[in-house]
Coordinates of C-alpha atoms in Angstrom, one line a residue:
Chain A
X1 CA -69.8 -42.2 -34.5
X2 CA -67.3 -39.9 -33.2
X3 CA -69.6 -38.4 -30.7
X4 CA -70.1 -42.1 -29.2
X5 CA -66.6 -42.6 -28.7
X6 CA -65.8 -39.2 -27.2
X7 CA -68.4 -39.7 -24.5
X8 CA -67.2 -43.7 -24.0
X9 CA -63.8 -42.3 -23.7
X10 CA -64.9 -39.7 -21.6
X11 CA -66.8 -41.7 -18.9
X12 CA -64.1 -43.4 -18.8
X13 CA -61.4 -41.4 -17.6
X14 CA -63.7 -39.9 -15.2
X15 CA -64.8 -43.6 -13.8
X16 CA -60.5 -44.6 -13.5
X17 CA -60.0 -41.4 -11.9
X18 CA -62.8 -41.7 -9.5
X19 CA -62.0 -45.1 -8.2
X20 CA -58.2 -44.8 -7.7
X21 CA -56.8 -45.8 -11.6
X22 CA -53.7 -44.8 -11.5
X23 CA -53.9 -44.9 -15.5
X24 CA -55.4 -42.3 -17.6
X25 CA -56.9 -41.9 -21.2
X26 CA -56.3 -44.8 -23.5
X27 CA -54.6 -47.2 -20.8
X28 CA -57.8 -47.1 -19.0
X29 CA -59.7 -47.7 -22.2
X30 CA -57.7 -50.9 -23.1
X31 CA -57.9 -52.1 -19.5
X32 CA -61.3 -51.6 -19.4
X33 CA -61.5 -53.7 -22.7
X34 CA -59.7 -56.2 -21.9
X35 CA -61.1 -57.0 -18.2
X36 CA -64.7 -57.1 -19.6
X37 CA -63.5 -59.8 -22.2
X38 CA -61.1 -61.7 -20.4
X39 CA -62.7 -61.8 -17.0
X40 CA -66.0 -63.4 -16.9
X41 CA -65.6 -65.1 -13.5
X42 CA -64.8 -62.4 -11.7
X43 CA -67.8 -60.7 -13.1
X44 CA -70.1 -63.4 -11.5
X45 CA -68.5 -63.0 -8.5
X46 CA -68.3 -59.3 -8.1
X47 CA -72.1 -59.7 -9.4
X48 CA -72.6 -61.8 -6.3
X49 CA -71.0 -59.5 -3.8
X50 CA -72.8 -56.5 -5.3
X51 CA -76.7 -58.5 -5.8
X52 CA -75.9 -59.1 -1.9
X53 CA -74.8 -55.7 -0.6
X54 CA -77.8 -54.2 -2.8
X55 CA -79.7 -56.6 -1.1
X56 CA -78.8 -55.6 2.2
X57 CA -78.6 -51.9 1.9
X58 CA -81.7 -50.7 -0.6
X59 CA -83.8 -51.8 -2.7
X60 CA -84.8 -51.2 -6.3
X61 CA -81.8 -48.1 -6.7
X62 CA -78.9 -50.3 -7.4
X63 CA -77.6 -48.9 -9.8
X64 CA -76.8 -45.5 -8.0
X65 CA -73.5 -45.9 -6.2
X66 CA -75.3 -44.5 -3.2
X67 CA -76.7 -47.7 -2.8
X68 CA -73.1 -49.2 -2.2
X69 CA -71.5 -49.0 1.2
X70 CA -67.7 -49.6 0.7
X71 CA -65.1 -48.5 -1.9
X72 CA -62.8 -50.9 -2.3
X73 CA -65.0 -54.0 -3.1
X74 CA -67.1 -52.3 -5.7
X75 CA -64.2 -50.8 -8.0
X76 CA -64.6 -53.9 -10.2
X77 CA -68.7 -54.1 -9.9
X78 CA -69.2 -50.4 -10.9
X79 CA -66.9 -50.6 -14.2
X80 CA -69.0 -52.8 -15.7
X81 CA -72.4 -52.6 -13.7
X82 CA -72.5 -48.5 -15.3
X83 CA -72.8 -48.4 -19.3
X84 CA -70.1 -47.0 -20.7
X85 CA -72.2 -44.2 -22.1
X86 CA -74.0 -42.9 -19.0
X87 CA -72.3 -41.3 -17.0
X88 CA -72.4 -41.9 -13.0
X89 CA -73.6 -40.6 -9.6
X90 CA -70.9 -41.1 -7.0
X91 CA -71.7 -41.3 -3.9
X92 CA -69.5 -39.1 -1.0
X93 CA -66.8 -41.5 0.2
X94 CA -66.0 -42.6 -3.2
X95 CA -65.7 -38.9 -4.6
X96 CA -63.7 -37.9 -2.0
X97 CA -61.0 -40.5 -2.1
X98 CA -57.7 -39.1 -3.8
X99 CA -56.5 -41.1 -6.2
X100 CA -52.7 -41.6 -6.9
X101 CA -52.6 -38.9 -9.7
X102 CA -54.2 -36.3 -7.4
X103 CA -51.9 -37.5 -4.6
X104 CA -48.9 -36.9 -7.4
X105 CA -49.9 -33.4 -8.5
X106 CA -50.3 -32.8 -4.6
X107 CA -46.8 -33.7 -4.0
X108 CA -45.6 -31.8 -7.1
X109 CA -47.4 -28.6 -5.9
X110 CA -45.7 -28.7 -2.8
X111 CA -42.6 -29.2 -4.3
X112 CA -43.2 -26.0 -6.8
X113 CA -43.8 -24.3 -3.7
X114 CA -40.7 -25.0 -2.1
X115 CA -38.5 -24.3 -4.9
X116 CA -40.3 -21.0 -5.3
X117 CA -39.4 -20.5 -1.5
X118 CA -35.9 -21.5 -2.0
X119 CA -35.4 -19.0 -4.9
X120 CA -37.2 -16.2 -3.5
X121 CA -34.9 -16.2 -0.2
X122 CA -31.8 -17.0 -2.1
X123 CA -29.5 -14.8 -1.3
X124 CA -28.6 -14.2 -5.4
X125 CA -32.3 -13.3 -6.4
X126 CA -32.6 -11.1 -3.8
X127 CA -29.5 -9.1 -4.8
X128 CA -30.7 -9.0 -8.2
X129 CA -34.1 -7.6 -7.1
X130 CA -32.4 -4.7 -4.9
X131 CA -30.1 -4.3 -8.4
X132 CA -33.6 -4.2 -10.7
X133 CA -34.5 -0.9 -11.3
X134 CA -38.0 0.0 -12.6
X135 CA -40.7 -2.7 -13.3
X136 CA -39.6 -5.8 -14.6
X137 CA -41.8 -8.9 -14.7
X138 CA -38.8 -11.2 -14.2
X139 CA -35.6 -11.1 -12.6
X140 CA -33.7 -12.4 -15.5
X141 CA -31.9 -9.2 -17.6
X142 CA -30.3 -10.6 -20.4
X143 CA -28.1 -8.7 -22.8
X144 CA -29.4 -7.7 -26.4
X145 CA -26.9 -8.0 -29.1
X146 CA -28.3 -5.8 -31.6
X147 CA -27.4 -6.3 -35.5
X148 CA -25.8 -3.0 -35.1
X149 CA -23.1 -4.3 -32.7
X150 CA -20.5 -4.6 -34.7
X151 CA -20.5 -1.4 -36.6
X152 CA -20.1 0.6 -33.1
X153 CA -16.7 1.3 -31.9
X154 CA -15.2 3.7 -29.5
X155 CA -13.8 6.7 -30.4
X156 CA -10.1 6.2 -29.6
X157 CA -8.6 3.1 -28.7
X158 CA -8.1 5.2 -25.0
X159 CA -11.7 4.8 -24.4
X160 CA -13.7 1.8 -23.3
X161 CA -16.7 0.4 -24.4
X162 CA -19.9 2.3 -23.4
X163 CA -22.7 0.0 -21.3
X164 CA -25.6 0.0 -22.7
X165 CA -27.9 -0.2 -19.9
X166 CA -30.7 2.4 -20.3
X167 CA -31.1 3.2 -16.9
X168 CA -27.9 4.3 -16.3
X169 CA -28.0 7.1 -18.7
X170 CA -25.8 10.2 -17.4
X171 CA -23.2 10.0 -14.9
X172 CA -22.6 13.1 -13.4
X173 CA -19.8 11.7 -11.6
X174 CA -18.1 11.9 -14.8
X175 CA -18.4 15.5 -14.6
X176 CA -17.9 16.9 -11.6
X177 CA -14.8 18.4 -11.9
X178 CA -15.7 20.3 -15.5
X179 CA -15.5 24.1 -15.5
X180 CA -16.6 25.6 -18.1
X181 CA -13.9 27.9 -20.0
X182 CA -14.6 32.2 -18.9
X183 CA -14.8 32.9 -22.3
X184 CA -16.4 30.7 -24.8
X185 CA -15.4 32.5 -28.1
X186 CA -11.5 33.0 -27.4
X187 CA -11.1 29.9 -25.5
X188 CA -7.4 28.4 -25.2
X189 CA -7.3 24.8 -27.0
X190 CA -6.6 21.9 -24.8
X191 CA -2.7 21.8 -24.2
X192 CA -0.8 19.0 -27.5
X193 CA -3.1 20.3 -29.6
X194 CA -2.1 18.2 -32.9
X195 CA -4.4 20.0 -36.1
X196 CA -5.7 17.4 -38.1
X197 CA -5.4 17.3 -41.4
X198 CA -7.4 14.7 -44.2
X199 CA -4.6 13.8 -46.6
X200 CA -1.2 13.7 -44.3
X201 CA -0.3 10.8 -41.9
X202 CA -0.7 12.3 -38.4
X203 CA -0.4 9.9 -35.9
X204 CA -1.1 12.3 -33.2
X205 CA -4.5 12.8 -33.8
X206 CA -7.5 10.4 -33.1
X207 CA -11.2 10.7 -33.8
X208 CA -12.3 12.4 -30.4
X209 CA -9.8 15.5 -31.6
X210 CA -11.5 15.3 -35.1
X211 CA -14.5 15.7 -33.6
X212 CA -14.0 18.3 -31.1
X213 CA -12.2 20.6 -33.9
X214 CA -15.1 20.1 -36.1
X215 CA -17.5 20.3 -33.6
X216 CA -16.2 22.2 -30.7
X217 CA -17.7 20.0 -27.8
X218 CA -15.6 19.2 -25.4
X219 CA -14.3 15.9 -25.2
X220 CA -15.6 14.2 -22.2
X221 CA -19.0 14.7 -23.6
X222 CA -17.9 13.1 -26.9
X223 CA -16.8 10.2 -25.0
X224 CA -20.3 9.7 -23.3
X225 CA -22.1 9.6 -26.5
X226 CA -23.3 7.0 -28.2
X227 CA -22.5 6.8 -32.2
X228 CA -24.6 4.0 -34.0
X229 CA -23.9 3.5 -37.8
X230 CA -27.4 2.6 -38.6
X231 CA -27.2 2.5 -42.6
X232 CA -24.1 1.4 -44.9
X233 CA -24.0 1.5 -48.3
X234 CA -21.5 1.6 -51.5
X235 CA -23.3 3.7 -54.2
X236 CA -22.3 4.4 -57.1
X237 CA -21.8 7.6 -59.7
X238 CA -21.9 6.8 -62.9
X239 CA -20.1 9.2 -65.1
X240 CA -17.9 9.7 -68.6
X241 CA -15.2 8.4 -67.1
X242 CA -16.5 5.0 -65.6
X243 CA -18.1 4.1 -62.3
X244 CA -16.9 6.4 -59.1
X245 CA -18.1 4.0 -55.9
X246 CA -18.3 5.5 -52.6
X247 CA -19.4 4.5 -49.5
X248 CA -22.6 5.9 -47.6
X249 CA -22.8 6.2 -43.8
X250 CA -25.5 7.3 -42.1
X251 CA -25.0 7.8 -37.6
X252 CA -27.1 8.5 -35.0
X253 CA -25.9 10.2 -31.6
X254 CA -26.8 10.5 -28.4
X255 CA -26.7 11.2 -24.8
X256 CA -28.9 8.8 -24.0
X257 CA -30.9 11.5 -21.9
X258 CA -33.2 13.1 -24.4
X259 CA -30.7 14.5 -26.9
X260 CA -29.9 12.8 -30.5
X261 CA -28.5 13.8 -33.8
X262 CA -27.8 12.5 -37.3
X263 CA -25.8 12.4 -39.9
X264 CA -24.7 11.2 -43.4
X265 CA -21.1 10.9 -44.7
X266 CA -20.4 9.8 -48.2
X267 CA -16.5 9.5 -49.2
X268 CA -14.2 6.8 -50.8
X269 CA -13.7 4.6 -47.9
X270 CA -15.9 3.6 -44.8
X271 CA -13.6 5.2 -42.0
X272 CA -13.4 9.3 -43.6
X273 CA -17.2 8.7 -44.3
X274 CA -17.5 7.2 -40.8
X275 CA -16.0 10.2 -39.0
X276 CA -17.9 13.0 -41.6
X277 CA -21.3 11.2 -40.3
X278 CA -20.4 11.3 -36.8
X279 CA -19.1 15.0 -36.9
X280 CA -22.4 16.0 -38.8
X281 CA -24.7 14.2 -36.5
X282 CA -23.2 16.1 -33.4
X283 CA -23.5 19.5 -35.3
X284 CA -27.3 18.1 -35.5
X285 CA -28.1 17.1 -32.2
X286 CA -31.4 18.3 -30.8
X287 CA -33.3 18.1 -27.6
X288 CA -36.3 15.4 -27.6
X289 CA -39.3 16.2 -25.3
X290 CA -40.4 12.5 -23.3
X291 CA -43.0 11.3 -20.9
X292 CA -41.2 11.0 -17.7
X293 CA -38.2 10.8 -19.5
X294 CA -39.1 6.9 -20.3
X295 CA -41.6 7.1 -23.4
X296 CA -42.7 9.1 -25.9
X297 CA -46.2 11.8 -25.6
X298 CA -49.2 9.7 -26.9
X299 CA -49.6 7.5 -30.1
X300 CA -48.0 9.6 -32.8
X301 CA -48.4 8.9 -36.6
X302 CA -46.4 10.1 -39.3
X303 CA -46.0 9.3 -43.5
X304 CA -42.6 10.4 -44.6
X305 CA -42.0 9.3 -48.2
X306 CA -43.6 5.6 -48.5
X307 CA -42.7 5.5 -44.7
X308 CA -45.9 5.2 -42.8
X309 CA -45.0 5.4 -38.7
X310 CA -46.9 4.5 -36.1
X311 CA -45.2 5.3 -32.6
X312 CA -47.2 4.5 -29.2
X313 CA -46.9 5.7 -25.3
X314 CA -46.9 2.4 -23.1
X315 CA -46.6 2.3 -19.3
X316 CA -43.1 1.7 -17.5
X317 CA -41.3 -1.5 -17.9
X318 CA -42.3 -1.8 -21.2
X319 CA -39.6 -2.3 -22.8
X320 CA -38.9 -1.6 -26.6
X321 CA -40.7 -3.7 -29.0
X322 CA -40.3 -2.0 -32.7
X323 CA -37.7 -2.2 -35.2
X324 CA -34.0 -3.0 -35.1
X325 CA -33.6 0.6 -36.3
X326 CA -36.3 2.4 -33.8
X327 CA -34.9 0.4 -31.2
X328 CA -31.2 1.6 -31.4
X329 CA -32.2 5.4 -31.9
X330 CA -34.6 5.0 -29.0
X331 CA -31.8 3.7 -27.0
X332 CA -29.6 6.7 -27.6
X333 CA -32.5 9.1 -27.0
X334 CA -33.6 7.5 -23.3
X335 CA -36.5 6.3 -24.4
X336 CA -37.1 2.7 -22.6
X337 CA -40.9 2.0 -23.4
X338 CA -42.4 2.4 -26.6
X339 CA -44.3 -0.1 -29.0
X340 CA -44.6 1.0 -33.1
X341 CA -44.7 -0.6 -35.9
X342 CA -43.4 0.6 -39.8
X343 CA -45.6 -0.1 -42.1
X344 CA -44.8 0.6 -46.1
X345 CA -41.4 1.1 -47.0
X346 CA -38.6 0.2 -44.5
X347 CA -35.8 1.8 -46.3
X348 CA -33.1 2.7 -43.7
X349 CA -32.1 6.0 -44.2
X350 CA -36.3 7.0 -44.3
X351 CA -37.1 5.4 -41.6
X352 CA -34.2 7.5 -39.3
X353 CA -35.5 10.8 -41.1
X354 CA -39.1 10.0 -40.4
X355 CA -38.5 8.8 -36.6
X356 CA -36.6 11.9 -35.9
X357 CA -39.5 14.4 -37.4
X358 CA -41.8 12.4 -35.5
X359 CA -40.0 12.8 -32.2
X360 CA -39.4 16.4 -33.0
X361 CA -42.8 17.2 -33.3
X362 CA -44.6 15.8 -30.3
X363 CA -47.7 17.7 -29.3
X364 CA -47.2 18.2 -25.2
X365 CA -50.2 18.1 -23.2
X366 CA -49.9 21.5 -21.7
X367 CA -49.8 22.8 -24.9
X368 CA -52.9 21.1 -25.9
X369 CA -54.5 22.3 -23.4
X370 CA -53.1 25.8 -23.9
X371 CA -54.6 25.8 -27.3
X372 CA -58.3 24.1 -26.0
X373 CA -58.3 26.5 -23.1
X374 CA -58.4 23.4 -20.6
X375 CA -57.2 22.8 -17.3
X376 CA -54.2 19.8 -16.9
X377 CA -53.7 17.6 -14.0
X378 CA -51.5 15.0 -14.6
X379 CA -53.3 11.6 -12.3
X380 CA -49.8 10.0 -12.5
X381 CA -47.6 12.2 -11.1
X382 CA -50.1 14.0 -7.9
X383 CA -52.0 10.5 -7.1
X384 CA -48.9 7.7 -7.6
X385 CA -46.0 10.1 -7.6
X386 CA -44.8 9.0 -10.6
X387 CA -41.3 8.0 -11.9
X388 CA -39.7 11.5 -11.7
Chain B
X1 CA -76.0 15.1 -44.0
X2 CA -75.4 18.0 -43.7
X3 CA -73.0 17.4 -40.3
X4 CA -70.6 15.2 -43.4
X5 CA -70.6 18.5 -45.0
X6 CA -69.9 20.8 -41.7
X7 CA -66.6 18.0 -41.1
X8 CA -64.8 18.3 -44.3
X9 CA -65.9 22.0 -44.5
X10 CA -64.2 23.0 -41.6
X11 CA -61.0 20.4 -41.6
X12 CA -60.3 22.5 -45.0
X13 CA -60.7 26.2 -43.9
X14 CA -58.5 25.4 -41.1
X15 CA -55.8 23.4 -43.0
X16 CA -56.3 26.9 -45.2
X17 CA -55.8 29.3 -42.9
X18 CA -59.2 30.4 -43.1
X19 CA -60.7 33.1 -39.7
X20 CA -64.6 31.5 -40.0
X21 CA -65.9 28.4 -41.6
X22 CA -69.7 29.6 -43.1
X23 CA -71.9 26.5 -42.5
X24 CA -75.6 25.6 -43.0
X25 CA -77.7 26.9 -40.3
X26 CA -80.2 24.2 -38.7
X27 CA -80.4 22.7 -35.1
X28 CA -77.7 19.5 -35.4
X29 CA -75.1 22.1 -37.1
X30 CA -75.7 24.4 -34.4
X31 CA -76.2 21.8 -31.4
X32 CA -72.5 20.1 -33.1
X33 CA -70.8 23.6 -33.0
X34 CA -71.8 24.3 -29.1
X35 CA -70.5 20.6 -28.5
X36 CA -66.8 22.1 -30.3
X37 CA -67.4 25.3 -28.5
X38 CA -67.2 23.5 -25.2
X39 CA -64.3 21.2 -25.8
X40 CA -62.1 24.4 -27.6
X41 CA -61.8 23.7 -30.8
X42 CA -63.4 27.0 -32.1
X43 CA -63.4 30.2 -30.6
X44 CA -67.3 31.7 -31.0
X45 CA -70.4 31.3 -32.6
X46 CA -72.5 34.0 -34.7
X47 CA -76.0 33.7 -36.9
X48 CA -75.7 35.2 -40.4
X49 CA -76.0 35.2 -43.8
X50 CA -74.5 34.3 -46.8
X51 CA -71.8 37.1 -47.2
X52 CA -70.5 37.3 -43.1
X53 CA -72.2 37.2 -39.5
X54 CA -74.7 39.6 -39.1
X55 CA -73.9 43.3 -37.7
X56 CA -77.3 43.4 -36.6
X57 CA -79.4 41.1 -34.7
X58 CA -81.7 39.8 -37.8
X59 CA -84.5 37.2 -37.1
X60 CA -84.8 33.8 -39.4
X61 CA -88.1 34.2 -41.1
X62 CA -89.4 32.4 -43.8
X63 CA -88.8 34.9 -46.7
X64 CA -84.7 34.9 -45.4
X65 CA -84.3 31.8 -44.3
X66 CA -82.3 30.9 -47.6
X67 CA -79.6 33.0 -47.0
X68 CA -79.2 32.5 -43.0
X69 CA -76.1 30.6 -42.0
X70 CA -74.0 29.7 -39.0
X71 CA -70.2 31.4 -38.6
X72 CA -67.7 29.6 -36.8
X73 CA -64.7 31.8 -35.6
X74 CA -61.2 29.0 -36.2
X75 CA -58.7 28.7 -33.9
X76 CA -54.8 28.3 -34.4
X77 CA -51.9 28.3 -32.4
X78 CA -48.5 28.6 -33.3
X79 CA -49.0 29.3 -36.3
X80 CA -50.9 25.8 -36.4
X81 CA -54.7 25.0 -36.7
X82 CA -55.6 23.8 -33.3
X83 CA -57.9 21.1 -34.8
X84 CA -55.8 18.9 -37.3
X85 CA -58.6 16.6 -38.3
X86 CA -62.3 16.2 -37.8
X87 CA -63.5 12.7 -39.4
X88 CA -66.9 10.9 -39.2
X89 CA -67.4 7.6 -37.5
X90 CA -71.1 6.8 -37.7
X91 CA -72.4 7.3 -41.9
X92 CA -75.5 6.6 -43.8
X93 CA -74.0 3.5 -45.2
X94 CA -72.9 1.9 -41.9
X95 CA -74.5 3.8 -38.2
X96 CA -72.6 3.1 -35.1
X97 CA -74.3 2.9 -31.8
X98 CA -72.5 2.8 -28.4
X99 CA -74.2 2.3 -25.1
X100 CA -72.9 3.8 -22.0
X101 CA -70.5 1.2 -21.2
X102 CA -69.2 0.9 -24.3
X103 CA -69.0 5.0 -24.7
X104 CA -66.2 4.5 -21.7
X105 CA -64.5 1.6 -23.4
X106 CA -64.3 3.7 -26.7
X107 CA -63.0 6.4 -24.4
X108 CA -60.2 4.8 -23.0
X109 CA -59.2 3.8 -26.3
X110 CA -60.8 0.4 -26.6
X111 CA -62.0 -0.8 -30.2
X112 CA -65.9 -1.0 -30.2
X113 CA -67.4 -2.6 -32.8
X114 CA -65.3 -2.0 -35.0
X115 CA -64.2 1.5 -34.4
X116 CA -60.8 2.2 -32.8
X117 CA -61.1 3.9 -29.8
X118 CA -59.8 7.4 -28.9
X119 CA -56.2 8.1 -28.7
X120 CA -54.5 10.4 -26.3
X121 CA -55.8 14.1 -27.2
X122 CA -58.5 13.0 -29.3
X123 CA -62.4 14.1 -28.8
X124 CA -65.5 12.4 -30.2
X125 CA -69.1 13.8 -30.5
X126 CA -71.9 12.0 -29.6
X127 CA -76.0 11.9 -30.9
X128 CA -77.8 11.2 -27.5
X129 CA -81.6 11.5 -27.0
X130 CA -80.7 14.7 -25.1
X131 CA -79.2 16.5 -27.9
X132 CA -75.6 16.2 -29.4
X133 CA -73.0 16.3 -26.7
X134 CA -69.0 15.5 -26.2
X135 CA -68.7 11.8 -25.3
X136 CA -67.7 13.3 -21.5
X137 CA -71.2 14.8 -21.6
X138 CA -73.1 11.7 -22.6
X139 CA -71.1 9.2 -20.4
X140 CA -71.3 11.9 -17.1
X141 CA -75.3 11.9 -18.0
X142 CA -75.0 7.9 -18.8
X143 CA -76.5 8.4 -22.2
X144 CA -75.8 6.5 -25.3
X145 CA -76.1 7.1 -29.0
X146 CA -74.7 7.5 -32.6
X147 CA -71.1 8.4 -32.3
X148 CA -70.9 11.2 -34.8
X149 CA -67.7 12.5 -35.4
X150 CA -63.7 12.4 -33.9
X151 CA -61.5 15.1 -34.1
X152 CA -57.7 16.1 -32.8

């Protein structure tokens, strides 16, 4: 039954779109209906004009629309001369008319076409292709608020907001004008220098001079890192004397150029936790090997506790698509194309631990070939002069 | 099989720290270790018996063919095994087949019937008509067969 009116339907549409209907699917059905009930005189008439040009052109092959001459007079005769269940052989002329919806989509091509135009030689979208660096497959950038956004603050109050746009990385403009001290060991401190101290109220002292006493890195580089608070927690000790909360912090650093850290604080309150983290993630702060400093070498997997990791190599212009949590360590690492997936437990502070062992221990090509006793060419980098 | 034997036999000596694997002496053992020979994953190959290679060149003959085996010399790096897993792909309960064409999908890292293709740094071995071979070997001689074994 279905089948009957599927092909009904079908022969249909094609039979309105052939002779210049201008109405499609179940319009043409109903008009088709309707005319072969209501119309019965034009019928006889049309059946006149088509007996006579049959007459005149061929003989027995009426039915075959190459037996008609003219277009326009046999729109009516054809709908109801064919059945509605076989379909039709059209002759040239006919086929080749356009009808009004294939004028329309003409028109709207054309249109498509010119607005392409437009934007292409707009002067905005051509500034914003000379501004794209690196493969994109749109023009549009738009900016990623990450759920992490609201935990990261700058150092000091002094220092702006970092932009976190991976491709612009390190700016060595920044430090230009650093000399190193003559001698590392019995270097002078910077001139105010203000101690700090954890229980008394020094005003002097902000978190970049926490972190460069602790640490002992110099405090232009502090203020190009990056310092994510990817885990927060209040836990709880349970002892004797009642229920002693603290807070748990755990931050990832970087450069955004290929070295990270992290680090877990634990105190009473979020901001001496927050600034324990950050100093210990510094301390902690390793180089990462990358694949033309974009993506990570191969498809690496890793179980770390119920954490089972799956990181994979993808070409330029990638992008990031893995977890929140991937995402913002891979984004202070430099890494700008990588796909992965977390399968098993998600647990914050495992995940971190097992991304960073992963990233840690990346088998380089050279070295696999080393061990294998193979030679290495890499195709990217002597046929396509790759990214470097 | 003996080859299911020769995998798990050699992944453990190596995770073990182990100089030679001793495996069973025949011609698919011994056509499977030239095939890791070539691609570097162990370092030589001597006849024996049951206790070590031999010292001196001894023929197989039927009254000491028993105690003859094959000794593969392990490889490591860095204080790491050079080959950190060797797993079978085609088994008694379920053969895999690959023509030529589909040996260079599987090679690029396409799934083929069923079977994920090779990563980045990851070998295969192949059954051909022409003996067992790498799966370089068999698609550079456009040969097809029972994919045996992958290993890292």
């Amino acid at each position: 039954m279905t089948n009957h009116i599927l092909h009904f339907f079908r022969a249909n549409v094609r039979l309105n779109y052939r002779f210049g209907r201008s109405s499609f699917h179940t319009s043409g059905l109903l008009r088709n209906i309707s005319s072969k009930d209501a119309s019965p005189s034009e019928n006889s008439e049309a059946a006149a004009k088509e007996s006579s040009n049959t007459d005149t052109s061929a003989g027995p092959d009426d039915s075959n629309a190459a037996s008609q001459p003219s277009g326009a007079s046999d729109f009516k005769s054809a709908d109801r001369a064919s059945s509605p269940v076989a379909p039709e052989i059209v002759s040239k002329e006919i086929w080749d008319t356009k009808s009004p919806w294939e004028e329309m989509v003409k028109k709207f091509q054309q249109d498509a076409s010119l607005q392409e135009d437009y934007i292409k030689n707009h002067p905005l979208s051509k500034q914003a292709l000379e501004n794209a660096k690196g493969l994109r497959q749109t023009n549009l950038h738009l900016q990623y608020f990450s759920p992490f956004d609201k935990y990261v603050r700058p150092l000091d109050e002094i220092s702006s907001l970092q932009n976190f746009d991976e491709y612009n990385a390190f700016n060595e403009e920044k430090f230009k004008n650093y000399t190193p001290p003559v001698d590392a060991l019995r270097a002078e401190p910077p001139f105010s220098h203000v101690p700090f101290s954890y229980g008394g109220t020094n005003q002097g002292a902000t978190m970049t001079d926490f972190l460069v006493e602790t640490t002992g890195v110099p405090k232009s580089y502090l203020q190009s890192f990056v310092f994510v608070p990817l885990v927060i927690r209040r836990v709880v000790n349970q002892t004797r004397k009642g229920k002693i909360p603290s807070i748990y912090v755990l931050t990832v650093v970087g450069n955004r150029n290929g070295v990270i850290g992290y680090g877990e604080g634990k105190a009473a309150n979020y901001s001496l936790s927050y600034k324990q983290s950050c100093a210990r993630a510094v301390k902690s702060m390793k180089c990462i090997p990358r694949y033309e400093d974009r993506t990570v070498y191969g498809n690496l997997h890793k179980k770390f506790h119920a954490v089972r990791l799956t990181l994979r190599s993808r070409p330029a212009g990638f992008g990031l698509r893995c977890n929140a949590i991937l995402f913002e360590i891979c984004r202070c690492a430099g890494i700008k194309d990588l796909s992965g997936e977390i399968m098993g437990s998600k647990n914050g502070m495992n995940v971190v631990k097992a991304v960073f062992e992963t990233l840690h221990e990346q088998a380089l090509p050279e070295d696999i070939a080393l061990q294998r006793g193979h030679k290495i060419v890499d195709v990217q980098r002597e046929y396509y002069k790759g990214s470097r | 099989m003996q080859l299911h034997f020769v995998f798990s036999h050699l992944q453990n000596s190596f995770r073990a720290g182990k100089a030679m694997a001793c495996v069973p002496n025949c011609r698919s053992v011994l056509e499977l270790s030239a095939a890791l020979y070539h691609q570097g994953f162990i370092s030589s190959i001597q006849r024996g018996h049951l206790q070590g290679p031999d010292l001196v060149p001894t023929p197989t003959t039927r009254s000491n063919v028993a105690e003859r085996r094959l000794w593969l010399s392990l490889k490591y790096y860095e204080g790491k095994p050079v080959m950190q897993y060797i797993r079978g792909v085609s088994k008694p309960s379920r053969k895999v087949y690959m023509t030529p064409s589909e040996l260079i999908n599987f090679s690029k890292g396409r799934t083929v019937s069923f079977v994920r293709g090779l990563e980045p740094a990851e070998a295969a071995v192949v059954e051909t008509k022409k003996g067992i071979m790498g799966v370089e070997d068999a698609i550079r001689e456009q040969l097809g067969g029972s994919v045996l074994c992958r290993m890292k």
